[in-house]
Amino acid sequence: MTTDAAPHPQGSAPSQPDALVVSGVSHSFGEKRVLDTVSLTVPRGTFAVLLGPNGAGKSTLFSLITRLYDNVTGEIRILGNDVRRTPGAALQRLGVVFQSKTLDQDLSLQQNLLYHAALHGLGRPEAKRRAAEALDIVGLSDRAHEKVRNLSGGQSRRVEIARSLMHRPGCLLLDEPTVGLDIGSRESVINIVRGLVQRQGLGVLWATHLIDEIADTDLVIVLHKGKVLFSGQLPGFLAHTGAKSTREAFRIITGTTSTDEEAA
């Protein structure tokens, strides 16, 4: 693995724990190893893109971070909290948007958010206040009392982002959040999350196979066949591979010739 460590964002103290640290994590399904000694760090105030083709291990890594699977090797820390030793404290600081749709279609936007708030022990008055705030962030405050089934795919994704903010996490995980969305909806979702990084200093791990979702200022983490091949800023990625474009750099480092639609 090649690493070009990302600096801590301006204004954050070096002693503060990073949003997410994964150290030496492996995972297998039977005889098949899907993650091989994976290590990565997402500092606070950083938009990190976990770039890899389908089957690279991105969803498995997310399942380990969120404790859907148990990591039996290595260590995973969220804002300094170990997910195995102190799972409650760790997951309380984590917001998640999974690739699959998880909203209740027959509840309103507000009701979906209030249900999530109740799971985190928030009282109803505070939950309503936070729901209004979160829906305003994603531009859907005027539709709070509509049923989710009336929304477009992009709007539903924005509600899922709002829901992930209800318990005030310091780290966000988003697993292929723009799959199936049109170009306008993709841009809207990405811009909302980038805004959260800038305004709230969240650490974001954004998993995707779409190269055009990477910006010059992002931390780029390339995952291929269960291994981290590169972690660092985009200019370092291009310099390391000698490529002129991100797409070319990905193809060089992974040895693939696939298009975005097929793999990366």
PDB file of C-alpha atoms in Angstrom:
ATOM      1  CA  MET A   1       0.000   0.000   0.000  1.00  0.00           C
ATOM      2  CA  THR A   2       1.159   3.512  -0.793  1.00  0.00           C
ATOM      3  CA  THR A   3       0.180   6.220   1.666  1.00  0.00           C
ATOM      4  CA  ASP A   4       0.291   9.971   1.302  1.00  0.00           C
ATOM      5  CA  ALA A   5      -1.084  10.907   4.717  1.00  0.00           C
ATOM      6  CA  ALA A   6      -3.717  13.602   4.780  1.00  0.00           C
ATOM      7  CA  PRO A   7      -3.042  16.446   7.228  1.00  0.00           C
ATOM      8  CA  HIS A   8      -5.481  17.286   9.943  1.00  0.00           C
ATOM      9  CA  PRO A   9      -7.919  19.983   8.809  1.00  0.00           C
ATOM     10  CA  GLN A  10      -7.014  23.535   9.731  1.00  0.00           C
ATOM     11  CA  GLY A  11      -8.189  24.459  13.203  1.00  0.00           C
ATOM     12  CA  SER A  12      -8.379  20.927  14.620  1.00  0.00           C
ATOM     13  CA  ALA A  13      -6.003  19.979  17.402  1.00  0.00           C
ATOM     14  CA  PRO A  14      -3.578  17.149  16.588  1.00  0.00           C
ATOM     15  CA  SER A  15      -4.532  15.456  19.876  1.00  0.00           C
ATOM     16  CA  GLN A  16      -8.146  15.017  18.789  1.00  0.00           C
ATOM     17  CA  PRO A  17      -8.973  11.493  17.587  1.00  0.00           C
ATOM     18  CA  ASP A  18      -9.564  10.964  13.889  1.00  0.00           C
ATOM     19  CA  ALA A  19     -13.115  10.388  12.694  1.00  0.00           C
ATOM     20  CA  LEU A  20     -12.286   6.833  11.604  1.00  0.00           C
ATOM     21  CA  VAL A  21      -9.237   4.613  11.937  1.00  0.00           C
ATOM     22  CA  VAL A  22      -9.087   1.085  10.517  1.00  0.00           C
ATOM     23  CA  SER A  23      -5.902  -0.810  11.391  1.00  0.00           C
ATOM     24  CA  GLY A  24      -4.918  -4.219  10.019  1.00  0.00           C
ATOM     25  CA  VAL A  25      -8.435  -5.537   9.449  1.00  0.00           C
ATOM     26  CA  SER A  26      -8.951  -8.781   7.497  1.00  0.00           C
ATOM     27  CA  HIS A  27     -12.151 -10.727   6.886  1.00  0.00           C
ATOM     28  CA  SER A  28     -13.041 -13.991   5.207  1.00  0.00           C
ATOM     29  CA  PHE A  29     -16.186 -15.821   4.171  1.00  0.00           C
ATOM     30  CA  GLY A  30     -15.199 -19.443   4.493  1.00  0.00           C
ATOM     31  CA  GLU A  31     -12.026 -19.927   2.464  1.00  0.00           C
ATOM     32  CA  LYS A  32     -12.466 -16.669   0.561  1.00  0.00           C
ATOM     33  CA  ARG A  33     -10.593 -13.689   1.991  1.00  0.00           C
ATOM     34  CA  VAL A  34     -12.429 -10.507   1.021  1.00  0.00           C
ATOM     35  CA  LEU A  35     -10.365  -8.034   3.079  1.00  0.00           C
ATOM     36  CA  ASP A  36      -6.621  -8.411   3.551  1.00  0.00           C
ATOM     37  CA  THR A  37      -4.964  -6.359   6.307  1.00  0.00           C
ATOM     38  CA  VAL A  38      -6.869  -3.185   5.471  1.00  0.00           C
ATOM     39  CA  SER A  39      -5.723   0.045   7.101  1.00  0.00           C
ATOM     40  CA  LEU A  40      -7.023   3.557   6.488  1.00  0.00           C
ATOM     41  CA  THR A  41      -7.593   6.828   8.332  1.00  0.00           C
ATOM     42  CA  VAL A  42     -10.261   9.477   7.813  1.00  0.00           C
ATOM     43  CA  PRO A  43      -9.375  12.680   9.709  1.00  0.00           C
ATOM     44  CA  ARG A  44     -12.081  15.031  10.907  1.00  0.00           C
ATOM     45  CA  GLY A  45     -13.184  17.540   8.320  1.00  0.00           C
ATOM     46  CA  THR A  46     -12.166  15.234   5.469  1.00  0.00           C
ATOM     47  CA  PHE A  47     -14.130  13.886   2.504  1.00  0.00           C
ATOM     48  CA  ALA A  48     -12.527  10.503   1.828  1.00  0.00           C
ATOM     49  CA  VAL A  49     -13.470   8.529  -1.281  1.00  0.00           C
ATOM     50  CA  LEU A  50     -13.206   4.758  -0.965  1.00  0.00           C
ATOM     51  CA  LEU A  51     -12.784   3.890  -4.636  1.00  0.00           C
ATOM     52  CA  GLY A  52     -13.089   0.338  -5.856  1.00  0.00           C
ATOM     53  CA  PRO A  53     -14.979  -1.855  -8.319  1.00  0.00           C
ATOM     54  CA  ASN A  54     -17.931  -3.969  -7.302  1.00  0.00           C
ATOM     55  CA  GLY A  55     -16.579  -6.883  -5.269  1.00  0.00           C
ATOM     56  CA  ALA A  56     -13.555  -4.959  -3.988  1.00  0.00           C
ATOM     57  CA  GLY A  57     -14.691  -5.363  -0.370  1.00  0.00           C
ATOM     58  CA  LYS A  58     -16.214  -1.932   0.242  1.00  0.00           C
ATOM     59  CA  SER A  59     -19.538  -3.189   1.604  1.00  0.00           C
ATOM     60  CA  THR A  60     -17.810  -5.813   3.753  1.00  0.00           C
ATOM     61  CA  LEU A  61     -15.619  -3.109   5.274  1.00  0.00           C
ATOM     62  CA  PHE A  62     -18.698  -1.010   6.002  1.00  0.00           C
ATOM     63  CA  SER A  63     -20.373  -4.000   7.638  1.00  0.00           C
ATOM     64  CA  LEU A  64     -17.370  -4.388   9.949  1.00  0.00           C
ATOM     65  CA  ILE A  65     -17.294  -0.690  10.838  1.00  0.00           C
ATOM     66  CA  THR A  66     -21.014  -0.720  11.653  1.00  0.00           C
ATOM     67  CA  ARG A  67     -20.783  -4.003  13.589  1.00  0.00           C
ATOM     68  CA  LEU A  68     -23.050  -5.960  11.243  1.00  0.00           C
ATOM     69  CA  TYR A  69     -20.017  -8.257  11.118  1.00  0.00           C
ATOM     70  CA  ASP A  70     -17.509  -8.721  13.925  1.00  0.00           C
ATOM     71  CA  ASN A  71     -13.901  -7.835  13.171  1.00  0.00           C
ATOM     72  CA  VAL A  72     -11.805 -10.616  14.625  1.00  0.00           C
ATOM     73  CA  THR A  73      -8.528  -9.117  13.423  1.00  0.00           C
ATOM     74  CA  GLY A  74      -7.175  -5.605  13.647  1.00  0.00           C
ATOM     75  CA  GLU A  75      -8.875  -2.589  15.177  1.00  0.00           C
ATOM     76  CA  ILE A  76     -11.575  -0.113  14.144  1.00  0.00           C
ATOM     77  CA  ARG A  77     -11.998   3.181  15.996  1.00  0.00           C
ATOM     78  CA  ILE A  78     -14.661   5.854  15.535  1.00  0.00           C
ATOM     79  CA  LEU A  79     -13.692   9.157  17.152  1.00  0.00           C
ATOM     80  CA  GLY A  80     -11.310   7.173  19.369  1.00  0.00           C
ATOM     81  CA  ASN A  81     -13.888   4.537  20.408  1.00  0.00           C
ATOM     82  CA  ASP A  82     -13.090   0.907  19.603  1.00  0.00           C
ATOM     83  CA  VAL A  83     -16.091  -0.752  17.921  1.00  0.00           C
ATOM     84  CA  ARG A  84     -15.417  -4.085  19.648  1.00  0.00           C
ATOM     85  CA  ARG A  85     -14.587  -2.883  23.161  1.00  0.00           C
ATOM     86  CA  THR A  86     -17.029   0.040  23.366  1.00  0.00           C
ATOM     87  CA  PRO A  87     -19.551  -0.504  20.541  1.00  0.00           C
ATOM     88  CA  GLY A  88     -22.221   1.727  22.076  1.00  0.00           C
ATOM     89  CA  ALA A  89     -19.937   4.744  22.324  1.00  0.00           C
ATOM     90  CA  ALA A  90     -18.468   4.088  18.871  1.00  0.00           C
ATOM     91  CA  LEU A  91     -21.752   3.696  17.011  1.00  0.00           C
ATOM     92  CA  GLN A  92     -23.245   6.717  18.771  1.00  0.00           C
ATOM     93  CA  ARG A  93     -20.696   8.827  16.877  1.00  0.00           C
ATOM     94  CA  LEU A  94     -21.406   7.179  13.530  1.00  0.00           C
ATOM     95  CA  GLY A  95     -23.983   8.043  10.868  1.00  0.00           C
ATOM     96  CA  VAL A  96     -24.633   5.575   8.032  1.00  0.00           C
ATOM     97  CA  VAL A  97     -26.321   5.650   4.637  1.00  0.00           C
ATOM     98  CA  PHE A  98     -26.425   2.141   3.197  1.00  0.00           C
ATOM     99  CA  GLN A  99     -26.695   1.347  -0.500  1.00  0.00           C
ATOM    100  CA  SER A 100     -30.056  -0.396  -0.057  1.00  0.00           C
ATOM    101  CA  LYS A 101     -33.148   1.692   0.688  1.00  0.00           C
ATOM    102  CA  THR A 102     -34.086   1.599   4.374  1.00  0.00           C
ATOM    103  CA  LEU A 103     -36.819   4.224   4.802  1.00  0.00           C
ATOM    104  CA  ASP A 104     -40.380   3.218   5.688  1.00  0.00           C
ATOM    105  CA  GLN A 105     -42.320   4.160   2.555  1.00  0.00           C
ATOM    106  CA  ASP A 106     -45.643   4.541   4.397  1.00  0.00           C
ATOM    107  CA  LEU A 107     -44.342   6.973   7.015  1.00  0.00           C
ATOM    108  CA  SER A 108     -43.741  10.659   6.480  1.00  0.00           C
ATOM    109  CA  LEU A 109     -40.260  12.132   6.251  1.00  0.00           C
ATOM    110  CA  GLN A 110     -40.577  13.497   9.773  1.00  0.00           C
ATOM    111  CA  GLN A 111     -41.882  10.186  11.149  1.00  0.00           C
ATOM    112  CA  ASN A 112     -38.915   8.295   9.698  1.00  0.00           C
ATOM    113  CA  LEU A 113     -36.540  10.716  11.395  1.00  0.00           C
ATOM    114  CA  LEU A 114     -38.401  10.658  14.713  1.00  0.00           C
ATOM    115  CA  TYR A 115     -38.313   6.860  14.776  1.00  0.00           C
ATOM    116  CA  HIS A 116     -34.542   6.932  14.313  1.00  0.00           C
ATOM    117  CA  ALA A 117     -34.247   9.550  17.062  1.00  0.00           C
ATOM    118  CA  ALA A 118     -36.225   7.359  19.453  1.00  0.00           C
ATOM    119  CA  LEU A 119     -33.779   4.491  18.869  1.00  0.00           C
ATOM    120  CA  HIS A 120     -31.042   6.843  20.059  1.00  0.00           C
ATOM    121  CA  GLY A 121     -32.996   7.849  23.172  1.00  0.00           C
ATOM    122  CA  LEU A 122     -33.882  11.382  22.100  1.00  0.00           C
ATOM    123  CA  GLY A 123     -36.991  12.959  23.656  1.00  0.00           C
ATOM    124  CA  ARG A 124     -39.763  13.967  21.266  1.00  0.00           C
ATOM    125  CA  PRO A 125     -39.392  17.776  21.537  1.00  0.00           C
ATOM    126  CA  GLU A 126     -35.650  17.588  20.845  1.00  0.00           C
ATOM    127  CA  ALA A 127     -36.195  14.992  18.111  1.00  0.00           C
ATOM    128  CA  LYS A 128     -38.695  17.250  16.329  1.00  0.00           C
ATOM    129  CA  ARG A 129     -36.284  20.166  16.511  1.00  0.00           C
ATOM    130  CA  ARG A 130     -33.455  18.088  15.098  1.00  0.00           C
ATOM    131  CA  ALA A 131     -35.686  16.623  12.388  1.00  0.00           C
ATOM    132  CA  ALA A 132     -36.636  20.095  11.202  1.00  0.00           C
ATOM    133  CA  GLU A 133     -32.982  21.108  11.217  1.00  0.00           C
ATOM    134  CA  ALA A 134     -31.855  17.996   9.324  1.00  0.00           C
ATOM    135  CA  LEU A 135     -34.587  18.302   6.680  1.00  0.00           C
ATOM    136  CA  ASP A 136     -33.632  21.927   6.167  1.00  0.00           C
ATOM    137  CA  ILE A 137     -30.014  20.898   5.567  1.00  0.00           C
ATOM    138  CA  VAL A 138     -31.067  18.528   2.774  1.00  0.00           C
ATOM    139  CA  GLY A 139     -33.601  20.977   1.312  1.00  0.00           C
ATOM    140  CA  LEU A 140     -36.766  19.038   2.141  1.00  0.00           C
ATOM    141  CA  SER A 141     -38.260  20.924   5.086  1.00  0.00           C
ATOM    142  CA  ASP A 142     -41.356  21.782   3.042  1.00  0.00           C
ATOM    143  CA  ARG A 143     -42.158  18.083   2.563  1.00  0.00           C
ATOM    144  CA  ALA A 144     -41.738  16.936   6.175  1.00  0.00           C
ATOM    145  CA  HIS A 145     -45.270  15.556   6.436  1.00  0.00           C
ATOM    146  CA  GLU A 146     -45.413  13.795   3.063  1.00  0.00           C
ATOM    147  CA  LYS A 147     -45.014  10.047   2.792  1.00  0.00           C
ATOM    148  CA  VAL A 148     -41.653   8.823   1.593  1.00  0.00           C
ATOM    149  CA  ARG A 149     -43.257   6.901  -1.273  1.00  0.00           C
ATOM    150  CA  ASN A 150     -44.062  10.227  -2.948  1.00  0.00           C
ATOM    151  CA  LEU A 151     -40.382  11.159  -3.255  1.00  0.00           C
ATOM    152  CA  SER A 152     -37.965  10.626  -6.115  1.00  0.00           C
ATOM    153  CA  GLY A 153     -34.895   8.439  -5.651  1.00  0.00           C
ATOM    154  CA  GLY A 154     -32.646  11.430  -5.086  1.00  0.00           C
ATOM    155  CA  GLN A 155     -35.021  12.958  -2.551  1.00  0.00           C
ATOM    156  CA  SER A 156     -35.197   9.667  -0.647  1.00  0.00           C
ATOM    157  CA  ARG A 157     -31.408   9.601  -0.485  1.00  0.00           C
ATOM    158  CA  ARG A 158     -31.447  13.110   0.958  1.00  0.00           C
ATOM    159  CA  VAL A 159     -33.892  11.967   3.659  1.00  0.00           C
ATOM    160  CA  GLU A 160     -31.526   9.109   4.524  1.00  0.00           C
ATOM    161  CA  ILE A 161     -28.727  11.632   4.917  1.00  0.00           C
ATOM    162  CA  ALA A 162     -30.980  13.753   7.156  1.00  0.00           C
ATOM    163  CA  ARG A 163     -31.779  10.683   9.246  1.00  0.00           C
ATOM    164  CA  SER A 164     -28.080   9.877   9.639  1.00  0.00           C
ATOM    165  CA  LEU A 165     -27.554  13.327  11.197  1.00  0.00           C
ATOM    166  CA  MET A 166     -30.244  13.051  13.884  1.00  0.00           C
ATOM    167  CA  HIS A 167     -27.926  11.823  16.653  1.00  0.00           C
ATOM    168  CA  ARG A 168     -25.162  14.339  15.764  1.00  0.00           C
ATOM    169  CA  PRO A 169     -22.450  11.941  14.564  1.00  0.00           C
ATOM    170  CA  GLY A 170     -18.851  12.957  13.953  1.00  0.00           C
ATOM    171  CA  CYS A 171     -18.295  10.401  11.204  1.00  0.00           C
ATOM    172  CA  LEU A 172     -20.478   9.506   8.205  1.00  0.00           C
ATOM    173  CA  LEU A 173     -20.313   6.359   6.084  1.00  0.00           C
ATOM    174  CA  LEU A 174     -22.077   6.322   2.730  1.00  0.00           C
ATOM    175  CA  ASP A 175     -22.074   3.116   0.688  1.00  0.00           C
ATOM    176  CA  GLU A 176     -22.578   3.808  -3.044  1.00  0.00           C
ATOM    177  CA  PRO A 177     -25.165   6.495  -2.175  1.00  0.00           C
ATOM    178  CA  THR A 178     -25.666   7.700  -5.760  1.00  0.00           C
ATOM    179  CA  VAL A 179     -26.342   4.332  -7.415  1.00  0.00           C
ATOM    180  CA  GLY A 180     -29.397   4.580  -9.653  1.00  0.00           C
ATOM    181  CA  LEU A 181     -29.676   8.369  -9.452  1.00  0.00           C
ATOM    182  CA  ASP A 182     -29.702  10.760 -12.386  1.00  0.00           C
ATOM    183  CA  ILE A 183     -26.887  13.272 -12.812  1.00  0.00           C
ATOM    184  CA  GLY A 184     -28.740  16.134 -11.131  1.00  0.00           C
ATOM    185  CA  SER A 185     -29.672  14.039  -8.097  1.00  0.00           C
ATOM    186  CA  ARG A 186     -26.121  12.719  -7.808  1.00  0.00           C
ATOM    187  CA  GLU A 187     -24.714  16.247  -7.755  1.00  0.00           C
ATOM    188  CA  SER A 188     -27.266  17.328  -5.154  1.00  0.00           C
ATOM    189  CA  VAL A 189     -26.425  14.447  -2.805  1.00  0.00           C
ATOM    190  CA  ILE A 190     -22.667  14.921  -3.175  1.00  0.00           C
ATOM    191  CA  ASN A 191     -22.907  18.685  -2.600  1.00  0.00           C
ATOM    192  CA  ILE A 192     -24.969  18.198   0.566  1.00  0.00           C
ATOM    193  CA  VAL A 193     -22.390  15.839   2.050  1.00  0.00           C
ATOM    194  CA  ARG A 194     -19.448  18.026   1.039  1.00  0.00           C
ATOM    195  CA  GLY A 195     -21.219  20.941   2.714  1.00  0.00           C
ATOM    196  CA  LEU A 196     -21.483  18.949   5.950  1.00  0.00           C
ATOM    197  CA  VAL A 197     -17.743  18.312   5.857  1.00  0.00           C
ATOM    198  CA  GLN A 198     -17.005  22.006   5.398  1.00  0.00           C
ATOM    199  CA  ARG A 199     -19.545  23.428   7.858  1.00  0.00           C
ATOM    200  CA  GLN A 200     -19.613  20.782  10.593  1.00  0.00           C
ATOM    201  CA  GLY A 201     -16.145  19.253  10.280  1.00  0.00           C
ATOM    202  CA  LEU A 202     -17.482  15.735   9.816  1.00  0.00           C
ATOM    203  CA  GLY A 203     -15.229  12.946   8.632  1.00  0.00           C
ATOM    204  CA  VAL A 204     -16.856  11.232   5.643  1.00  0.00           C
ATOM    205  CA  LEU A 205     -16.041   7.895   4.032  1.00  0.00           C
ATOM    206  CA  TRP A 206     -17.831   7.829   0.670  1.00  0.00           C
ATOM    207  CA  ALA A 207     -17.685   4.453  -1.078  1.00  0.00           C
ATOM    208  CA  THR A 208     -18.097   4.517  -4.835  1.00  0.00           C
ATOM    209  CA  HIS A 209     -17.024   2.882  -8.081  1.00  0.00           C
ATOM    210  CA  LEU A 210     -17.564   6.127 -10.006  1.00  0.00           C
ATOM    211  CA  ILE A 211     -14.362   8.031 -10.659  1.00  0.00           C
ATOM    212  CA  ASP A 212     -16.140  11.255 -11.598  1.00  0.00           C
ATOM    213  CA  GLU A 213     -17.339  11.643  -7.997  1.00  0.00           C
ATOM    214  CA  ILE A 214     -13.789  12.464  -6.853  1.00  0.00           C
ATOM    215  CA  ALA A 215     -12.723  16.095  -6.326  1.00  0.00           C
ATOM    216  CA  ASP A 216      -9.164  17.414  -6.291  1.00  0.00           C
ATOM    217  CA  THR A 217      -9.273  18.080  -2.541  1.00  0.00           C
ATOM    218  CA  ASP A 218     -10.488  14.600  -1.552  1.00  0.00           C
ATOM    219  CA  LEU A 219      -8.575  11.915   0.257  1.00  0.00           C
ATOM    220  CA  VAL A 220      -8.496   8.978  -2.173  1.00  0.00           C
ATOM    221  CA  ILE A 221      -8.408   5.402  -0.867  1.00  0.00           C
ATOM    222  CA  VAL A 222      -8.175   2.713  -3.550  1.00  0.00           C
ATOM    223  CA  LEU A 223      -9.506  -0.705  -2.520  1.00  0.00           C
ATOM    224  CA  HIS A 224      -9.028  -3.579  -4.953  1.00  0.00           C
ATOM    225  CA  LYS A 225      -9.465  -7.299  -4.301  1.00  0.00           C
ATOM    226  CA  GLY A 226      -9.629  -6.646  -0.567  1.00  0.00           C
ATOM    227  CA  LYS A 227      -6.405  -4.644  -0.347  1.00  0.00           C
ATOM    228  CA  VAL A 228      -5.741  -0.922   0.013  1.00  0.00           C
ATOM    229  CA  LEU A 229      -3.455  -0.054  -2.889  1.00  0.00           C
ATOM    230  CA  PHE A 230      -3.233   3.679  -2.240  1.00  0.00           C
ATOM    231  CA  SER A 231      -4.321   6.218   0.366  1.00  0.00           C
ATOM    232  CA  GLY A 232      -3.588   9.895  -0.095  1.00  0.00           C
ATOM    233  CA  GLN A 233      -4.490  13.110  -1.868  1.00  0.00           C
ATOM    234  CA  LEU A 234      -5.435  13.051  -5.546  1.00  0.00           C
ATOM    235  CA  PRO A 235      -2.237  14.799  -6.778  1.00  0.00           C
ATOM    236  CA  GLY A 236      -0.209  12.127  -4.990  1.00  0.00           C
ATOM    237  CA  PHE A 237      -2.300   9.407  -6.624  1.00  0.00           C
ATOM    238  CA  LEU A 238      -1.549  10.794 -10.075  1.00  0.00           C
ATOM    239  CA  ALA A 239       2.151  11.270  -9.281  1.00  0.00           C
ATOM    240  CA  HIS A 240       2.464   7.750  -7.868  1.00  0.00           C
ATOM    241  CA  THR A 241       1.041   6.166 -11.015  1.00  0.00           C
ATOM    242  CA  GLY A 242       2.461   8.649 -13.515  1.00  0.00           C
ATOM    243  CA  ALA A 243      -1.036   9.101 -14.917  1.00  0.00           C
ATOM    244  CA  LYS A 244      -2.634  12.230 -16.322  1.00  0.00           C
ATOM    245  CA  SER A 245      -6.165  11.444 -15.135  1.00  0.00           C
ATOM    246  CA  THR A 246      -7.825   9.725 -12.194  1.00  0.00           C
ATOM    247  CA  ARG A 247      -9.346   7.108 -14.496  1.00  0.00           C
ATOM    248  CA  GLU A 248      -5.948   6.279 -15.976  1.00  0.00           C
ATOM    249  CA  ALA A 249      -4.359   6.178 -12.508  1.00  0.00           C
ATOM    250  CA  PHE A 250      -6.981   3.713 -11.297  1.00  0.00           C
ATOM    251  CA  ARG A 251      -6.436   1.456 -14.289  1.00  0.00           C
ATOM    252  CA  ILE A 252      -2.669   1.513 -13.820  1.00  0.00           C
ATOM    253  CA  ILE A 253      -2.722   0.752 -10.090  1.00  0.00           C
ATOM    254  CA  THR A 254      -5.330  -2.021 -10.346  1.00  0.00           C
ATOM    255  CA  GLY A 255      -4.236  -3.431 -13.696  1.00  0.00           C
ATOM    256  CA  THR A 256      -7.801  -3.200 -15.036  1.00  0.00           C
ATOM    257  CA  THR A 257      -9.146  -1.943 -18.329  1.00  0.00           C
ATOM    258  CA  SER A 258     -12.770  -1.680 -17.168  1.00  0.00           C
ATOM    259  CA  THR A 259     -15.012   1.294 -17.683  1.00  0.00           C
ATOM    260  CA  ASP A 260     -16.782   3.177 -14.890  1.00  0.00           C
ATOM    261  CA  GLU A 261     -19.986   1.281 -15.565  1.00  0.00           C
ATOM    262  CA  GLU A 262     -18.277  -2.098 -15.273  1.00  0.00           C
ATOM    263  CA  ALA A 263     -15.873  -1.627 -12.410  1.00  0.00           C
ATOM    264  CA  ALA A 264     -14.458   1.726 -11.485  1.00  0.00           C
TER     265      ALA A 264
END
